[in-house]
Coordinates of C-alpha atoms in Angstrom, one line a residue:
F1 CA -25.1 143.1 258.2
S2 CA -21.6 144.1 257.0
T3 CA -22.9 147.5 256.0
F4 CA -24.2 148.0 259.6
I5 CA -20.8 147.0 261.0
L6 CA -19.0 149.3 258.6
L7 CA -21.4 152.2 259.5
M8 CA -20.9 151.6 263.3
S9 CA -17.1 151.4 263.0
S10 CA -17.1 154.6 261.0
L11 CA -19.3 156.3 263.7
M12 CA -17.0 155.1 266.5
M13 CA -13.9 156.3 264.6
A14 CA -15.6 159.7 264.0
L15 CA -16.4 160.1 267.6
A16 CA -12.9 159.2 268.7
V17 CA -11.4 161.6 266.2
S18 CA -13.8 164.3 267.4
A19 CA -12.7 163.8 271.0
L20 CA -9.0 164.0 269.9
I21 CA -9.7 167.3 268.0
Y22 CA -11.4 168.8 271.0
H23 CA -8.5 167.7 273.3
F24 CA -6.0 169.2 270.9
C25 CA -7.8 172.5 270.5
N26 CA -8.4 172.8 274.3
G27 CA -4.7 172.0 274.8
L28 CA -3.8 175.0 272.7
R29 CA -6.1 177.1 274.8
H30 CA -4.3 176.0 278.0
L31 CA -0.9 176.7 276.4
A32 CA -2.1 180.3 275.8
W33 CA -3.1 180.4 279.5
D34 CA 0.4 179.2 280.4
L35 CA 1.7 182.2 278.5
G36 CA -0.6 184.5 280.5
W37 CA -3.1 185.2 277.7
G38 CA -6.9 185.0 278.0
F39 CA -7.5 185.1 281.7
E40 CA -10.1 187.9 281.5
R41 CA -13.7 186.5 281.6
R42 CA -14.5 187.9 278.2
D43 CA -11.3 186.4 276.7
A44 CA -11.9 183.0 278.4
R45 CA -15.4 182.8 277.1
R46 CA -14.3 183.8 273.6
S47 CA -11.5 181.1 273.6
A48 CA -14.0 178.5 274.8
L49 CA -16.3 179.3 272.0
L50 CA -13.4 179.2 269.5
V51 CA -12.4 175.7 270.8
V52 CA -16.0 174.5 270.3
V53 CA -16.3 176.0 266.8
A54 CA -12.8 174.7 265.7
T55 CA -13.8 171.2 267.1
L56 CA -17.1 171.2 265.1
I57 CA -15.4 172.3 261.9
G58 CA -12.5 169.8 262.3
A59 CA -14.8 167.0 263.3
A60 CA -17.2 167.7 260.4
L61 CA -14.2 167.5 258.0
C62 CA -12.9 164.3 259.5
I63 CA -16.3 162.7 259.5
W64 CA -16.8 163.7 255.9
F65 CA -13.5 162.1 255.0
I66 CA -14.3 158.9 257.0
V67 CA -17.8 158.5 255.5
R68 CA -16.5 159.3 252.0
G69 CA -13.8 156.7 252.4
A70 CA -16.2 154.1 253.8
G71 CA -18.2 154.2 250.6
G72 CA -15.5 152.2 248.8
A73 CA -14.3 155.1 246.6

């Protein structure tokens, strides 16, 4: 039962960290917009894809560290 609780808490932490990473990356995108960069449709789509890719990479790294740490290493 304690393993299940540990796994669920790690999953919840991973989801929360993933949401924060997405929010941070999209915030950088909006800062670029405030500077007047990336308003063209092509640039906006490219920056949206970049945000998703950066979020997936960052979340995968964070989840790896969370799961690795949950193993009792």
